């Protein structure tokens, strides 16, 4: 089994504004672990902004991340930042794909494109086009209209996200990296993780084959 990516919470000690260096210290530990496992990437949730404005938080994130960025580059590991629901504002600051793209550019790192968090955005094709040159992980799941819980992932194909159209755009834009299934929430628990993961893997594999990936 190969490890494709590691998830890491960055400045949650307690947040970007008040971090005392613990964020970099913990991420450096994760970079060592990723190197030992042969994982090519680590995707990050930034930590909350505290009382900082978005732009101040972005600069603070970039400054705190600087020693980790160099260490990751030397280890051959890509650092990525994802777009994540605004319900995660206590632990993250990039809640749209354009915000994640802007933050990645400021910090000098890559992107994890989380489709569940961006599929409703205006000009999604344009947002993907701007993100793809920096993207090294695309997270796939589905959403059933009316679900109100968080997290509320569904097995791909069970919901309303137009995955075939979106993934066609992703591939047409030149993406050739890893696709990740993110399956959490009540629907996954009710079906059973093993069953849901197997069904999702078959669906996504068949869809990517159909799209010529």
PDB file of N, CA, C and O in Angstrom, residues 10 16 56-69 93 103-108:
ATOM      1  N   UNK A  10      -2.517  22.858  10.722  1.00  0.00           N
ATOM      2  CA  UNK A  10      -1.321  23.674  10.928  1.00  0.00           C
ATOM      3  C   UNK A  10      -1.441  24.520  12.201  1.00  0.00           C
ATOM      4  O   UNK A  10      -1.181  24.026  13.290  1.00  0.00           O
ATOM      5  N   UNK A  16      -3.596  31.149  13.884  1.00  0.00           N
ATOM      6  CA  UNK A  16      -2.514  31.836  13.180  1.00  0.00           C
ATOM      7  C   UNK A  16      -2.028  33.066  13.935  1.00  0.00           C
ATOM      8  O   UNK A  16      -0.823  33.319  14.030  1.00  0.00           O
ATOM      9  N   UNK A  56      -4.147  39.752   6.341  1.00  0.00           N
ATOM     10  CA  UNK A  56      -3.169  39.630   7.429  1.00  0.00           C
ATOM     11  C   UNK A  56      -2.950  38.164   7.779  1.00  0.00           C
ATOM     12  O   UNK A  56      -1.814  37.734   8.015  1.00  0.00           O
ATOM     13  N   UNK A  57      -4.030  37.395   7.796  1.00  0.00           N
ATOM     14  CA  UNK A  57      -3.909  35.970   8.085  1.00  0.00           C
ATOM     15  C   UNK A  57      -3.107  35.245   7.024  1.00  0.00           C
ATOM     16  O   UNK A  57      -2.315  34.347   7.336  1.00  0.00           O
ATOM     17  N   UNK A  58      -3.297  35.615   5.760  1.00  0.00           N
ATOM     18  CA  UNK A  58      -2.547  34.985   4.676  1.00  0.00           C
ATOM     19  C   UNK A  58      -1.051  35.241   4.810  1.00  0.00           C
ATOM     20  O   UNK A  58      -0.228  34.335   4.638  1.00  0.00           O
ATOM     21  N   UNK A  59      -0.688  36.480   5.132  1.00  0.00           N
ATOM     22  CA  UNK A  59       0.729  36.794   5.310  1.00  0.00           C
ATOM     23  C   UNK A  59       1.297  36.092   6.532  1.00  0.00           C
ATOM     24  O   UNK A  59       2.439  35.617   6.513  1.00  0.00           O
ATOM     25  N   UNK A  60       0.507  36.015   7.587  1.00  0.00           N
ATOM     26  CA  UNK A  60       0.948  35.304   8.795  1.00  0.00           C
ATOM     27  C   UNK A  60       1.151  33.820   8.490  1.00  0.00           C
ATOM     28  O   UNK A  60       2.142  33.217   8.919  1.00  0.00           O
ATOM     29  N   UNK A  61       0.233  33.232   7.737  1.00  0.00           N
ATOM     30  CA  UNK A  61       0.367  31.827   7.339  1.00  0.00           C
ATOM     31  C   UNK A  61       1.655  31.614   6.551  1.00  0.00           C
ATOM     32  O   UNK A  61       2.418  30.684   6.822  1.00  0.00           O
ATOM     33  N   UNK A  62       1.911  32.491   5.587  1.00  0.00           N
ATOM     34  CA  UNK A  62       3.120  32.365   4.767  1.00  0.00           C
ATOM     35  C   UNK A  62       4.379  32.492   5.613  1.00  0.00           C
ATOM     36  O   UNK A  62       5.343  31.740   5.423  1.00  0.00           O
ATOM     37  N   UNK A  63       4.375  33.418   6.555  1.00  0.00           N
ATOM     38  CA  UNK A  63       5.557  33.614   7.407  1.00  0.00           C
ATOM     39  C   UNK A  63       5.810  32.402   8.302  1.00  0.00           C
ATOM     40  O   UNK A  63       6.952  31.936   8.440  1.00  0.00           O
ATOM     41  N   UNK A  64       4.749  31.886   8.932  1.00  0.00           N
ATOM     42  CA  UNK A  64       4.893  30.733   9.816  1.00  0.00           C
ATOM     43  C   UNK A  64       5.320  29.492   9.047  1.00  0.00           C
ATOM     44  O   UNK A  64       6.034  28.630   9.569  1.00  0.00           O
ATOM     45  N   UNK A  65       4.885  29.424   7.796  1.00  0.00           N
ATOM     46  CA  UNK A  65       5.132  28.232   6.984  1.00  0.00           C
ATOM     47  C   UNK A  65       6.535  28.202   6.374  1.00  0.00           C
ATOM     48  O   UNK A  65       7.011  27.141   5.950  1.00  0.00           O
ATOM     49  N   UNK A  66       7.214  29.339   6.341  1.00  0.00           N
ATOM     50  CA  UNK A  66       8.460  29.459   5.580  1.00  0.00           C
ATOM     51  C   UNK A  66       9.493  28.366   5.869  1.00  0.00           C
ATOM     52  O   UNK A  66       9.992  27.729   4.933  1.00  0.00           O
ATOM     53  N   UNK A  67       9.838  28.081   7.125  1.00  0.00           N
ATOM     54  CA  UNK A  67      10.844  27.030   7.354  1.00  0.00           C
ATOM     55  C   UNK A  67      10.360  25.644   6.947  1.00  0.00           C
ATOM     56  O   UNK A  67      11.155  24.794   6.535  1.00  0.00           O
ATOM     57  N   UNK A  68       9.060  25.415   7.037  1.00  0.00           N
ATOM     58  CA  UNK A  68       8.490  24.121   6.645  1.00  0.00           C
ATOM     59  C   UNK A  68       8.512  23.962   5.131  1.00  0.00           C
ATOM     60  O   UNK A  68       8.737  22.862   4.612  1.00  0.00           O
ATOM     61  N   UNK A  69       8.273  25.038   4.427  1.00  0.00           N
ATOM     62  CA  UNK A  69       8.284  25.002   2.966  1.00  0.00           C
ATOM     63  C   UNK A  69       9.648  24.558   2.450  1.00  0.00           C
ATOM     64  O   UNK A  69       9.751  23.713   1.559  1.00  0.00           O
ATOM     65  N   UNK A  93      -8.886  29.071   6.895  1.00  0.00           N
ATOM     66  CA  UNK A  93      -9.202  30.412   6.415  1.00  0.00           C
ATOM     67  C   UNK A  93      -9.473  30.485   4.916  1.00  0.00           C
ATOM     68  O   UNK A  93      -9.749  31.567   4.405  1.00  0.00           O
ATOM     69  N   UNK A 103      -4.244  32.029  -1.574  1.00  0.00           N
ATOM     70  CA  UNK A 103      -3.427  31.722  -0.401  1.00  0.00           C
ATOM     71  C   UNK A 103      -2.213  30.892  -0.794  1.00  0.00           C
ATOM     72  O   UNK A 103      -1.101  31.120  -0.303  1.00  0.00           O
ATOM     73  N   UNK A 104      -2.402  29.926  -1.682  1.00  0.00           N
ATOM     74  CA  UNK A 104      -1.278  29.105  -2.142  1.00  0.00           C
ATOM     75  C   UNK A 104      -0.234  29.955  -2.844  1.00  0.00           C
ATOM     76  O   UNK A 104       0.980  29.754  -2.662  1.00  0.00           O
ATOM     77  N   UNK A 105      -0.675  30.919  -3.642  1.00  0.00           N
ATOM     78  CA  UNK A 105       0.265  31.793  -4.336  1.00  0.00           C
ATOM     79  C   UNK A 105       1.041  32.661  -3.349  1.00  0.00           C
ATOM     80  O   UNK A 105       2.254  32.851  -3.498  1.00  0.00           O
ATOM     81  N   UNK A 106       0.370  33.171  -2.330  1.00  0.00           N
ATOM     82  CA  UNK A 106       1.034  33.993  -1.314  1.00  0.00           C
ATOM     83  C   UNK A 106       2.054  33.175  -0.545  1.00  0.00           C
ATOM     84  O   UNK A 106       3.172  33.636  -0.266  1.00  0.00           O
ATOM     85  N   UNK A 107       1.683  31.931  -0.205  1.00  0.00           N
ATOM     86  CA  UNK A 107       2.547  31.086   0.628  1.00  0.00           C
ATOM     87  C   UNK A 107       3.581  30.317  -0.168  1.00  0.00           C
ATOM     88  O   UNK A 107       4.498  29.728   0.411  1.00  0.00           O
ATOM     89  N   UNK A 108       3.454  30.305  -1.492  1.00  0.00           N
ATOM     90  CA  UNK A 108       4.412  29.580  -2.317  1.00  0.00           C
ATOM     91  C   UNK A 108       4.285  28.080  -2.219  1.00  0.00           C
ATOM     92  O   UNK A 108       5.278  27.356  -2.240  1.00  0.00           O
TER      93      UNK A 108
END
